[in-house]
Amino acid sequence: MNTGNQPLRAGGLAADHEVLWVPPREAWARTRMGDYLDWVAREQGYAFADYPELWRWSVDDLPAFWASIWNYFDVPAYSQPTAILTDADRMPDARWFPGARLNYAQAVLRMPGLADGDTAVIAHSQTRRPVHYTVAELRDQVARARRGLRELGVGRGDRVAAYLPNIPETLVLMLATASLGAIFTSCPPEFGARSVIDRLGQIEPKVLVVVDGYRYGARSIDRSADVDEIRSALTGLAHLVQLPYLHPTAPPMSGASSWHELLGRAGEFTFEPVPFEHPLYVLYSSGTTGLPKPIVHGHGGILLEHLKSIALHHDLGPGDRFLWFTTTGWMMWNYLVSGLAVGSAVVLFDGDPGYPDLTGLWELAATTHTSYLGTSAPFLLACRKSGLSPKTAVDLSALRGLGSTGAPLPAAGYRWVYDEVAADIYFASISGGTDLCTAFLGGAPLLPVRAGVMACRALGADVQSIDEEGWPVLGREGELVISKPMPSMPVGLWGDVERVRYRETYFGAIPGLWRHGDWITIAEDGSCVIGGRSDATLNRGGVRLGTAEFYGVVDAMPEIRDSLVIHLSDNDSGADELILFIDLEEGRDLDLALRQRIAARLRAELSPRHVPDEIHQVPEIPRTLSGKKLEIPVKQILRGARPETVTAAGVLADAEALRPFVELRERRSGAAGSAARDHRKL
Ligand SMILES: CC(=O)CC(=O)O
């Protein structure tokens, strides 16, 4: 066992990625992962020399590993499990912790290591003044909301929905709902009525809690008309509760009761004991067609996964302040809430992180003494592009960790973090998603950080890269699969009683393996790089090109704010076109010189195959609300699909962003279009 006196083993690391941070010698003694390793050695007799050994055990002996997580975190339970995992080899029918009865909300509100008067929630908003809850206040609010919901008739299995932003009331509502064994779901108020109805209409909530509107940067957005439309569309809705947010003194709309009434009476701080797989919340994953997929997550799976991930991988615990910039429409919100379960205070933010400029989010981290800040790759890259230096702009002395997700972060983004945020920070780009409500790739505080590389696969996550024939491969790109069950795999899809859709969605392509839809390269040492979505592949002349490496080169050019690349191919006609779209910085134009510079860069840094056939300037790259580029919808539009059929409502950050692609398709398909195409050809 490594006692912390010897340097950690770094053998086998991908040598072509420079090391930007090395864990300090005392990392083992000081981090929660080190503490857990000591505990596993002491209590279970397993001694591991380093992270790779620990990871190997965590996936080879799933029952022993997950039992250790249950015991190390001393999960509060009403009844203990009779087994840890049954039918492990029959994914997706594996069963976790049969016999256990617990409640996620109880475990979260335990807030270990914190006293009643300690800070539990700090919330900043562009709509109202900051709000602060102590541990005792948060518990009291949840108990009140629980009583209010019960008096509205909410019980086990009922659905409670929020059309609320990332504010303490949403967190209180979620925990109160879970405490009753009812099922929570949320849509952020950026979603218009159609998007909300598409989601909530599928799960028929009994209670809906809404805001009247909100401020985003300098803009006020009133949502009363949307609330009216949503209310009329939700047939099973028994109660509408309104939180006065944009207009704090206005009475609730007709037919609605107020949030203050809901919380009017003190309640008991109690919890409904539920089985491990009892539904906790429904998240939505938007495909390119049809309604958003309603993914049901369970109490026990989410609790265990988040305890492991937030405490061991992010190294968070009592005394920490955890801020991840997210809305209530992204799984990172649910992840953030679980920060309380490890004893960290959570910092909530509702508004535009780039308002009045990109310093905004860093300033928030500074004023709230945030110790771990999470954000997205597009945000970090935008900060880099703008020449921002957070370490000189604000006091980040409390910051120990920084996280990024939403898209792969290229090496230049990592370098910027260490140059301009802090040289001694533990940084991790993480990857996972809504379907597992976690990150299964990321960092570990005992591993070095290398530019452009995720340091490891998460504990308990048997992530593999497989080739075309299904063999696991190392050191070359393959399809990302998870080959063994994880407790936070969905307990089902809403309404899919026979689990037909569930099987088809995740296990249909490769029976017995969870196919995630990404390309991944895993190195000998377990570090990994995501190469882009496997369904958005650029496959030129039979050679596969990852979108992530493409963006790494193009987005690094100072003239380019953002980019999107697609590959159009057609076996019948023999078409094989690589088309690049770029959004240029203010005052820049796509002239011949810039086209040639882009081509030269791609040729030199990647290969001649990466040089696009066409480059088009667009006013904006279409992205989802959580920052993901919409490559597939763009490809489908260029192939002739109508925009409303390629994205579900509410997916796009800006619905107008698809228009230029429709226009391009029209130009390309018309006679005038061919002339224009020739003109634009690189
Ligand atoms: C953890 C994640 O993978 C978050 C996301 O990008 O959706």
XYZ file of C-alpha atoms and ligand atoms in Angstrom:
689
model
C 0.000 0.000 0.000
C 1.213 3.504 -0.722
C 1.428 5.359 2.560
C 1.920 8.706 0.899
C 5.697 8.652 1.393
C 6.525 7.406 -2.065
C 5.659 9.381 -5.177
C 2.621 7.930 -6.945
C 3.369 5.692 -9.887
C 3.006 7.451 -13.215
C 4.234 4.625 -15.421
C 2.531 4.033 -18.731
C 0.978 7.463 -19.058
C 0.503 8.757 -22.573
C 3.777 10.579 -22.998
C 2.664 12.930 -25.742
C 0.403 14.956 -23.462
C 2.311 17.328 -21.255
C 1.819 17.115 -17.505
C 0.214 20.285 -16.167
C -0.342 19.298 -12.557
C 1.031 16.622 -10.309
C -0.750 15.749 -7.061
C 1.246 16.952 -4.073
C 3.161 14.293 -2.118
C 0.678 14.526 0.710
C -2.310 13.955 -1.639
C -2.889 10.460 -0.310
C -3.032 11.718 3.272
C -5.158 14.738 2.474
C -7.733 13.658 -0.083
C -10.940 11.732 0.399
C -9.762 9.210 -2.159
C -6.628 8.619 -0.083
C -8.744 8.295 3.040
C -11.018 5.816 1.291
C -7.989 3.767 0.158
C -6.741 3.611 3.740
C -10.237 2.622 4.890
C -10.506 -0.145 2.293
C -7.121 -1.494 3.397
C -8.014 -1.287 7.084
C -11.615 -2.479 6.973
C -11.660 -4.811 3.996
C -8.057 -5.910 3.753
C -7.508 -4.735 0.172
C -4.265 -2.797 -0.341
C -3.896 -0.912 -3.609
C -0.721 0.836 -4.702
C -2.303 3.384 -6.969
C -5.450 4.477 -8.754
C -5.189 2.010 -11.656
C -5.091 -0.899 -9.173
C -8.035 0.510 -7.287
C -10.016 1.024 -10.500
C -9.290 -2.515 -11.672
C -10.637 -3.961 -8.405
C -13.660 -1.626 -8.510
C -14.798 -3.124 -11.843
C -13.579 -6.694 -11.328
C -15.376 -7.102 -8.035
C -18.459 -4.922 -8.339
C -20.187 -6.292 -5.201
C -17.120 -5.725 -3.011
C -16.559 -2.252 -4.423
C -20.139 -0.989 -4.120
C -20.487 -2.557 -0.669
C -17.399 -0.572 0.316
C -19.052 2.637 -0.928
C -22.204 1.827 1.054
C -20.160 1.211 4.193
C -17.541 3.938 3.798
C -20.253 6.573 3.460
C -22.372 4.883 6.112
C -25.494 5.176 3.964
C -28.516 5.710 6.215
C -30.957 2.860 5.618
C -34.233 1.622 7.111
C -33.311 -1.911 6.149
C -30.018 -3.362 5.025
C -29.647 -5.092 1.653
C -29.783 -8.866 1.485
C -27.268 -8.834 -1.403
C -25.241 -6.215 -3.259
C -25.809 -7.226 -6.855
C -27.767 -10.046 -8.416
C -27.835 -11.052 -12.081
C -24.750 -8.932 -12.760
C -24.107 -10.632 -16.069
C -27.637 -10.039 -17.344
C -27.418 -6.339 -18.075
C -29.897 -4.587 -18.083
C -31.586 -6.924 -15.604
C -28.939 -6.654 -12.913
C -30.484 -5.828 -9.549
C -28.706 -3.624 -7.003
C -29.031 -3.828 -3.218
C -32.232 -5.928 -3.055
C -33.941 -5.619 0.292
C -32.447 -2.221 1.127
C -34.850 0.556 2.066
C -33.636 4.113 2.252
C -34.461 7.622 1.094
C -32.207 9.843 -1.024
C -33.494 13.021 0.661
C -32.615 11.715 4.094
C -29.061 10.947 3.013
C -28.694 14.363 1.372
C -30.117 16.254 4.335
C -27.845 14.424 6.737
C -25.100 16.799 5.516
C -22.367 14.963 7.409
C -19.802 17.069 9.208
C -22.017 20.155 9.284
C -23.680 21.661 12.362
C -27.146 23.270 12.397
C -25.772 26.794 12.012
C -23.347 25.984 9.194
C -23.999 27.203 5.678
C -25.811 24.720 3.461
C -26.954 26.811 0.491
C -25.748 30.071 -1.016
C -27.809 31.259 -3.949
C -27.119 34.160 -6.283
C -29.513 35.300 -8.942
C -29.864 38.074 -11.468
C -33.548 38.306 -10.485
C -33.305 38.912 -6.736
C -30.904 39.392 -3.850
C -28.689 36.519 -2.633
C -30.289 33.890 -0.400
C -28.484 31.939 2.292
C -29.717 28.851 4.197
C -28.064 27.245 7.149
C -28.327 23.493 7.624
C -31.207 23.951 10.106
C -33.025 26.348 7.772
C -32.732 24.005 4.813
C -34.114 21.100 6.844
C -36.957 23.279 8.107
C -37.846 24.427 4.581
C -37.917 20.849 3.316
C -40.075 19.707 6.233
C -42.516 22.557 5.536
C -42.647 21.813 1.818
C -43.162 18.136 2.629
C -46.132 18.958 4.802
C -47.537 21.339 2.187
C -47.244 18.703 -0.531
C -48.856 16.071 1.659
C -51.747 18.386 2.335
C -52.160 18.695 -1.444
C -52.504 14.924 -1.530
C -49.029 14.055 -2.787
C -47.881 10.577 -1.851
C -45.618 7.783 -2.992
C -45.287 7.559 -6.767
C -47.061 10.874 -7.530
C -45.209 13.299 -9.765
C -44.262 16.820 -8.683
C -42.910 19.094 -11.389
C -40.962 22.325 -11.248
C -40.888 25.072 -13.864
C -38.274 26.777 -11.782
C -34.718 28.068 -12.139
C -31.648 27.041 -10.166
C -32.758 28.572 -6.851
C -33.093 27.166 -3.302
C -36.845 26.653 -3.643
C -36.270 24.117 -6.438
C -33.825 22.207 -4.288
C -36.291 22.296 -1.352
C -39.105 21.063 -3.601
C -37.003 18.226 -4.964
C -35.959 17.022 -1.525
C -39.478 17.366 -0.101
C -40.886 15.384 -3.033
C -38.269 12.659 -2.591
C -38.893 12.560 1.170
C -42.480 11.470 0.391
C -41.441 8.818 -2.119
C -43.006 10.988 -4.837
C -41.167 11.605 -8.129
C -39.612 14.943 -9.052
C -38.929 16.482 -12.422
C -37.872 19.948 -13.530
C -37.803 22.207 -16.568
C -35.957 25.513 -16.454
C -38.008 28.626 -17.262
C -35.855 29.221 -20.361
C -37.996 26.469 -21.902
C -41.080 27.758 -23.676
C -44.513 26.167 -23.202
C -44.123 23.610 -26.008
C -40.889 22.183 -24.588
C -42.336 21.934 -21.107
C -45.526 20.250 -22.316
C -43.495 17.760 -24.365
C -41.699 16.723 -21.196
C -44.242 17.039 -18.389
C -47.119 15.862 -20.563
C -45.502 12.429 -20.610
C -45.359 11.999 -16.854
C -48.578 13.787 -15.817
C -47.651 15.646 -12.655
C -50.137 16.141 -9.862
C -48.503 19.362 -8.661
C -46.660 21.952 -10.723
C -44.626 24.715 -9.099
C -43.753 27.661 -11.338
C -42.154 31.082 -11.394
C -43.788 34.035 -13.096
C -40.604 34.905 -14.959
C -36.941 35.709 -14.416
C -34.115 37.996 -15.419
C -31.279 36.850 -17.662
C -28.516 39.389 -17.751
C -30.228 42.696 -18.441
C -33.435 41.139 -19.829
C -36.669 40.407 -17.967
C -38.603 37.438 -19.290
C -42.236 37.044 -18.249
C -43.529 33.461 -18.361
C -47.179 33.960 -17.295
C -48.563 33.158 -20.750
C -46.439 29.986 -20.969
C -47.580 28.909 -17.504
C -51.212 29.314 -18.604
C -50.610 27.199 -21.685
C -48.752 24.515 -19.735
C -51.417 24.346 -17.062
C -54.185 23.841 -19.605
C -52.227 21.136 -21.420
C -51.459 19.019 -18.319
C -54.641 17.051 -17.921
C -53.877 15.324 -14.630
C -52.690 18.491 -12.882
C -54.451 18.973 -9.550
C -52.537 21.964 -8.137
C -50.557 24.883 -9.471
C -48.266 26.661 -7.024
C -46.634 29.935 -7.949
C -43.449 31.402 -6.583
C -43.360 35.172 -7.046
C -39.862 35.669 -8.470
C -39.796 38.230 -11.264
C -42.589 40.249 -9.617
C -42.089 39.469 -5.913
C -45.084 41.438 -4.632
C -47.628 40.322 -7.245
C -50.391 37.924 -6.074
C -50.388 34.411 -7.594
C -52.195 34.010 -10.916
C -55.811 32.927 -10.769
C -56.291 29.340 -9.687
C -52.781 29.070 -8.244
C -51.745 28.993 -4.608
C -48.504 30.591 -3.482
C -45.183 29.055 -2.516
C -45.492 30.857 0.838
C -48.794 29.095 1.519
C -47.251 25.761 0.590
C -44.538 26.305 3.187
C -46.862 28.007 5.660
C -46.726 25.395 8.425
C -43.809 23.690 10.128
C -43.559 20.040 9.224
C -42.013 16.869 10.499
C -38.504 16.045 9.351
C -39.294 12.494 8.262
C -38.804 10.310 5.211
C -40.678 7.567 3.439
C -38.505 4.429 3.350
C -38.368 3.217 -0.256
C -36.637 0.344 -2.069
C -33.219 1.040 -3.617
C -34.659 1.294 -7.158
C -37.690 3.406 -6.215
C -38.041 6.300 -8.726
C -36.455 9.529 -7.510
C -36.613 11.830 -10.499
C -37.204 11.927 -14.233
C -34.617 13.564 -16.498
C -35.070 14.079 -20.217
C -32.676 13.329 -22.989
C -33.502 14.855 -26.319
C -32.938 12.759 -29.345
C -33.099 14.180 -32.797
C -36.675 13.094 -33.337
C -39.792 12.531 -31.287
C -40.474 13.574 -27.749
C -37.621 13.882 -25.243
C -36.875 10.531 -23.645
C -38.069 10.464 -19.986
C -35.313 8.714 -18.022
C -36.215 7.510 -14.555
C -33.466 7.440 -11.929
C -33.720 5.669 -8.592
C -33.013 6.704 -4.979
C -30.259 4.242 -4.166
C -28.382 4.275 -7.475
C -28.149 8.042 -7.632
C -27.149 8.304 -4.003
C -24.299 5.781 -4.192
C -22.996 7.027 -7.523
C -23.013 10.669 -6.448
C -21.419 9.977 -3.063
C -18.599 8.144 -4.817
C -18.169 10.669 -7.588
C -18.465 13.909 -5.638
C -16.457 12.849 -2.590
C -13.811 10.622 -4.154
C -13.367 12.025 -7.661
C -14.018 15.722 -6.963
C -12.549 15.490 -3.455
C -15.422 17.377 -1.847
C -16.545 17.160 1.756
C -17.490 19.221 4.804
C -16.134 22.768 4.617
C -16.239 22.853 0.825
C -18.449 25.043 -1.327
C -19.540 23.414 -4.555
C -20.748 25.462 -7.516
C -21.544 24.032 -10.923
C -23.015 26.405 -13.431
C -26.169 24.661 -14.633
C -29.872 25.119 -15.165
C -32.561 22.834 -13.755
C -32.856 21.255 -17.216
C -29.444 19.592 -17.117
C -28.359 16.590 -15.046
C -25.526 18.661 -13.618
C -28.186 20.346 -11.446
C -29.137 17.002 -9.905
C -25.454 16.223 -9.482
C -24.833 19.559 -7.783
C -27.642 18.987 -5.261
C -25.949 15.760 -4.151
C -22.994 17.866 -2.999
C -24.944 18.275 0.251
C -24.790 14.509 0.810
C -21.012 14.679 1.293
C -21.312 17.684 3.612
C -20.415 20.393 1.099
C -22.430 23.580 0.902
C -23.868 24.155 -2.555
C -23.721 27.416 -4.456
C -26.645 27.987 -6.806
C -26.718 30.557 -9.568
C -29.563 31.673 -11.771
C -28.690 33.961 -14.651
C -26.302 34.577 -17.491
C -22.763 33.493 -16.517
C -21.368 35.804 -19.175
C -23.107 38.933 -17.842
C -22.013 41.678 -17.801
C -18.954 39.920 -19.226
C -17.169 36.578 -18.884
C -15.690 37.586 -15.523
C -19.188 37.152 -14.014
C -18.940 33.472 -13.087
C -15.393 33.824 -11.728
C -16.516 36.755 -9.627
C -19.362 34.671 -8.256
C -16.893 31.914 -7.336
C -14.713 34.497 -5.613
C -17.475 36.212 -3.605
C -19.008 32.913 -2.475
C -15.586 31.440 -1.532
C -16.331 28.523 -3.797
C -13.805 25.708 -3.408
C -14.913 23.696 -6.455
C -16.249 25.414 -9.569
C -17.760 23.477 -12.427
C -18.472 24.874 -15.834
C -18.445 23.816 -19.471
C -15.813 23.434 -22.167
C -17.440 26.115 -24.385
C -17.377 28.572 -21.468
C -13.693 27.924 -20.687
C -12.778 28.230 -24.350
C -14.733 31.471 -24.658
C -12.851 32.850 -21.628
C -9.569 31.827 -23.214
C -10.497 33.391 -26.522
C -11.434 36.659 -24.881
C -8.008 36.868 -23.231
C -9.505 36.709 -19.733
C -7.210 36.006 -16.815
C -9.463 35.086 -13.872
C -6.497 34.818 -11.491
C -5.692 38.485 -12.015
C -9.310 39.650 -12.289
C -10.656 38.158 -9.035
C -9.495 36.526 -5.795
C -9.741 32.780 -6.335
C -7.744 31.825 -3.253
C -10.543 29.535 -1.976
C -10.669 27.558 -5.226
C -9.106 24.063 -4.986
C -10.832 22.341 -7.881
C -12.240 23.159 -11.272
C -14.382 20.978 -13.522
C -15.521 21.137 -17.107
C -18.068 19.139 -19.054
C -20.582 19.413 -21.902
C -17.974 18.738 -24.613
C -14.390 17.496 -24.852
C -11.902 20.171 -23.817
C -8.881 20.447 -26.108
C -5.330 20.658 -24.720
C -5.258 24.442 -25.176
C -8.207 24.732 -22.773
C -6.331 22.754 -20.097
C -3.267 24.952 -20.553
C -5.355 28.081 -20.200
C -6.756 26.785 -16.897
C -3.268 26.281 -15.460
C -1.918 29.545 -16.893
C -4.837 31.840 -16.159
C -6.980 30.339 -13.396
C -4.467 28.791 -10.988
C -1.264 26.814 -11.331
C -1.964 24.562 -8.348
C -5.545 23.579 -8.983
C -6.991 20.071 -9.373
C -8.699 20.274 -12.760
C -10.806 17.626 -14.446
C -12.746 17.539 -17.657
C -15.490 14.994 -17.052
C -17.816 13.016 -19.279
C -20.937 10.972 -18.769
C -24.439 12.290 -19.211
C -28.128 12.339 -18.453
C -28.609 8.607 -18.937
C -26.458 7.743 -15.920
C -26.754 11.151 -14.266
C -23.035 11.184 -13.581
C -19.568 11.286 -15.116
C -17.928 7.933 -15.779
C -14.730 9.520 -17.126
C -12.789 12.316 -15.487
C -10.077 12.829 -12.938
C -8.851 11.528 -9.620
C -7.039 13.697 -7.091
C -4.207 11.119 -6.938
C -3.462 11.285 -10.668
C -1.549 13.885 -12.678
C -3.445 16.146 -15.048
C -2.266 16.035 -18.669
C -3.251 18.483 -21.378
C -6.277 17.335 -23.336
C -6.657 13.998 -21.553
C -9.134 12.743 -18.978
C -7.001 11.063 -16.357
C -9.131 7.995 -15.717
C -12.262 5.953 -15.904
C -14.345 6.483 -12.780
C -14.391 3.898 -10.032
C -16.973 1.197 -10.651
C -17.350 2.228 -14.314
C -16.105 -0.491 -16.650
C -15.800 1.770 -19.662
C -14.216 0.109 -22.687
C -13.369 1.090 -26.211
C -14.352 -1.604 -28.687
C -13.435 -2.045 -32.321
C -15.737 -2.890 -35.239
C -15.709 -6.544 -34.231
C -16.486 -5.888 -30.606
C -12.987 -6.474 -29.211
C -11.702 -4.141 -26.509
C -8.872 -1.951 -27.809
C -6.292 0.244 -26.118
C -4.459 3.105 -27.736
C -6.820 3.468 -30.656
C -10.243 4.911 -31.096
C -13.300 2.696 -30.691
C -16.914 2.802 -29.643
C -17.481 3.716 -25.992
C -19.313 0.967 -24.120
C -19.924 0.171 -20.480
C -19.558 -3.525 -20.072
C -20.792 -4.015 -16.510
C -23.775 -2.622 -14.636
C -23.586 0.641 -12.711
C -26.082 1.474 -9.952
C -27.059 4.762 -11.593
C -28.100 3.213 -14.875
C -31.752 4.266 -15.283
C -34.341 2.225 -13.447
C -36.385 2.611 -16.616
C -37.928 4.938 -19.136
C -41.252 6.417 -18.107
C -44.209 4.458 -19.496
C -42.004 1.686 -20.874
C -43.491 -0.985 -18.648
C -42.000 -3.960 -20.478
C -38.606 -2.205 -20.749
C -38.613 -2.711 -24.498
C -37.616 0.859 -25.278
C -35.007 0.816 -22.529
C -33.305 -2.254 -23.974
C -33.495 -0.913 -27.463
C -32.091 2.503 -26.507
C -29.013 1.398 -24.622
C -28.458 -2.270 -25.400
C -30.022 -2.571 -28.864
C -26.905 -1.850 -30.917
C -24.570 -4.205 -29.034
C -26.530 -6.723 -26.955
C -25.223 -7.008 -23.409
C -23.181 -3.801 -23.585
C -24.277 -0.248 -22.857
C -23.497 1.758 -26.004
C -23.076 5.385 -25.104
C -22.732 6.912 -28.556
C -19.216 8.397 -28.263
C -15.832 7.531 -29.739
C -13.163 7.010 -27.143
C -9.454 6.247 -27.056
C -8.260 4.615 -23.861
C -4.515 4.579 -23.203
C -2.606 1.775 -21.446
C -2.637 3.798 -18.234
C -6.442 4.179 -18.322
C -6.468 7.837 -19.352
C -8.872 8.655 -22.153
C -9.916 11.062 -24.840
C -13.406 11.379 -26.300
C -13.295 11.734 -30.062
C -16.837 13.029 -30.577
C -20.264 11.482 -31.000
C -20.080 8.159 -32.793
C -23.257 8.959 -34.685
C -21.769 12.242 -35.963
C -18.697 10.590 -37.396
C -16.707 12.093 -40.223
C -15.755 9.114 -42.315
C -13.681 10.242 -45.254
C -12.749 7.683 -47.778
C -13.169 5.029 -45.120
C -10.957 6.815 -42.602
C -12.720 7.937 -39.468
C -12.054 11.471 -38.293
C -13.089 12.531 -34.794
C -14.940 15.818 -34.499
C -13.158 16.673 -31.241
C -9.675 16.798 -32.836
C -11.129 18.887 -35.634
C -12.533 21.456 -33.218
C -9.315 21.434 -31.235
C -7.536 22.916 -34.261
C -10.222 25.173 -35.736
C -11.542 26.655 -32.489
C -8.018 27.553 -31.419
C -7.675 30.038 -34.282
C -8.045 33.577 -32.966
C -10.497 34.627 -35.688
C -12.909 31.796 -34.932
C -15.415 31.983 -32.126
C -17.040 28.612 -32.696
C -17.299 25.919 -35.352
C -19.218 22.848 -36.442
C -18.196 20.200 -38.921
C -20.261 17.572 -40.673
C -19.625 14.886 -43.189
C -22.163 14.229 -45.942
C -21.773 10.965 -47.720
C -23.945 8.915 -49.967
C -22.928 5.490 -51.171
C -25.235 5.640 -54.179
C -24.080 8.953 -55.573
C -20.571 8.611 -54.220
C -20.893 11.995 -52.448
C -18.223 12.548 -49.812
C -18.180 16.103 -48.531
C -16.699 17.617 -45.419
C -18.411 20.894 -44.605
C -17.172 23.310 -41.986
C -19.289 26.070 -40.462
C -17.644 28.853 -38.556
C -18.839 31.691 -36.395
C -16.255 34.460 -36.608
C -15.163 36.965 -34.015
C -16.589 40.478 -34.322
C -15.284 42.349 -37.362
C -13.761 39.247 -39.070
C -14.786 38.036 -42.504
C -14.427 34.720 -44.216
C -12.141 35.883 -47.000
C -9.843 33.810 -49.168
C -6.873 34.346 -46.866
C -8.761 32.964 -43.876
C -10.055 29.975 -45.860
C -6.489 29.187 -46.818
C -5.221 29.587 -43.253
C -7.887 27.180 -41.961
C -7.031 24.638 -44.641
C -3.314 24.953 -43.975
C -3.756 24.474 -40.232
C -5.922 21.397 -40.640
C -3.573 19.915 -43.204
C -0.515 20.532 -41.029
C -1.936 19.613 -37.627
C -4.261 16.775 -38.646
C -4.067 15.549 -42.222
C -5.012 16.458 -45.794
C -8.171 14.402 -45.290
C -9.320 16.916 -42.681
C -9.384 19.823 -45.137
C -13.049 20.708 -45.707
C -14.623 20.854 -49.145
C -16.641 23.868 -48.147
C -16.410 26.474 -45.430
C -19.400 28.630 -44.556
C -19.698 31.507 -42.168
C -22.813 31.387 -39.946
C -23.972 33.910 -37.346
C -24.026 31.283 -34.623
C -23.290 27.577 -34.111
C -26.437 25.758 -32.961
C -25.974 24.316 -29.489
C -28.204 22.706 -26.911
C -28.948 24.546 -23.690
C -26.127 22.595 -22.071
C -23.668 23.647 -24.751
C -23.486 20.619 -27.053
C -23.030 21.243 -30.767
C -25.912 19.959 -32.882
C -23.981 18.157 -35.603
C -26.561 15.529 -36.408
C -29.553 17.868 -36.776
C -27.480 20.073 -39.089
C -26.540 17.052 -41.151
C -30.174 16.009 -41.371
C -31.260 19.474 -42.449
C -28.664 19.507 -45.201
C -30.040 16.161 -46.308
C -33.509 17.631 -46.589
C -35.174 17.280 -43.172
C -37.305 20.083 -41.742
C -35.769 21.738 -38.630
C -38.793 20.946 -36.435
C -38.308 17.233 -37.107
C -34.637 17.095 -36.185
C -34.627 18.561 -32.701
C -37.153 18.209 -29.942
C -38.658 21.489 -28.759
C -36.583 23.347 -26.202
C -33.323 21.641 -27.062
C -31.751 24.598 -28.797
C -30.172 27.468 -26.910
C -31.367 29.718 -29.765
C -34.088 28.395 -32.066
C -32.997 30.759 -34.842
C -29.595 29.115 -35.058
C -30.787 26.453 -37.522
C -32.138 28.914 -40.104
C -28.843 29.478 -42.010
C -28.567 25.730 -42.572
C -32.039 25.565 -44.093
C -31.095 28.451 -46.360
C -27.903 26.726 -47.345
C -29.798 23.558 -48.210
C -32.132 25.581 -50.396
C -29.187 27.228 -52.126
C -27.458 23.911 -52.561
C -30.510 22.251 -54.076
C -31.494 25.103 -56.421
C -29.903 26.101 -59.681
C -28.799 29.357 -58.161
C -27.441 27.260 -55.323
C -24.944 25.441 -57.463
C -23.444 28.723 -58.603
C -23.280 29.912 -55.029
C -21.685 26.632 -54.000
C -18.979 26.915 -56.590
C -18.341 30.413 -55.431
C -18.002 29.302 -51.840
C -15.894 26.275 -52.536
C -12.596 26.404 -50.804
C -21.189 14.677 -17.065
C -21.633 15.000 -18.434
O -21.288 14.330 -19.376
C -22.481 16.146 -18.613
C -22.878 16.352 -20.040
O -22.034 16.742 -20.849
O -24.059 16.186 -20.364
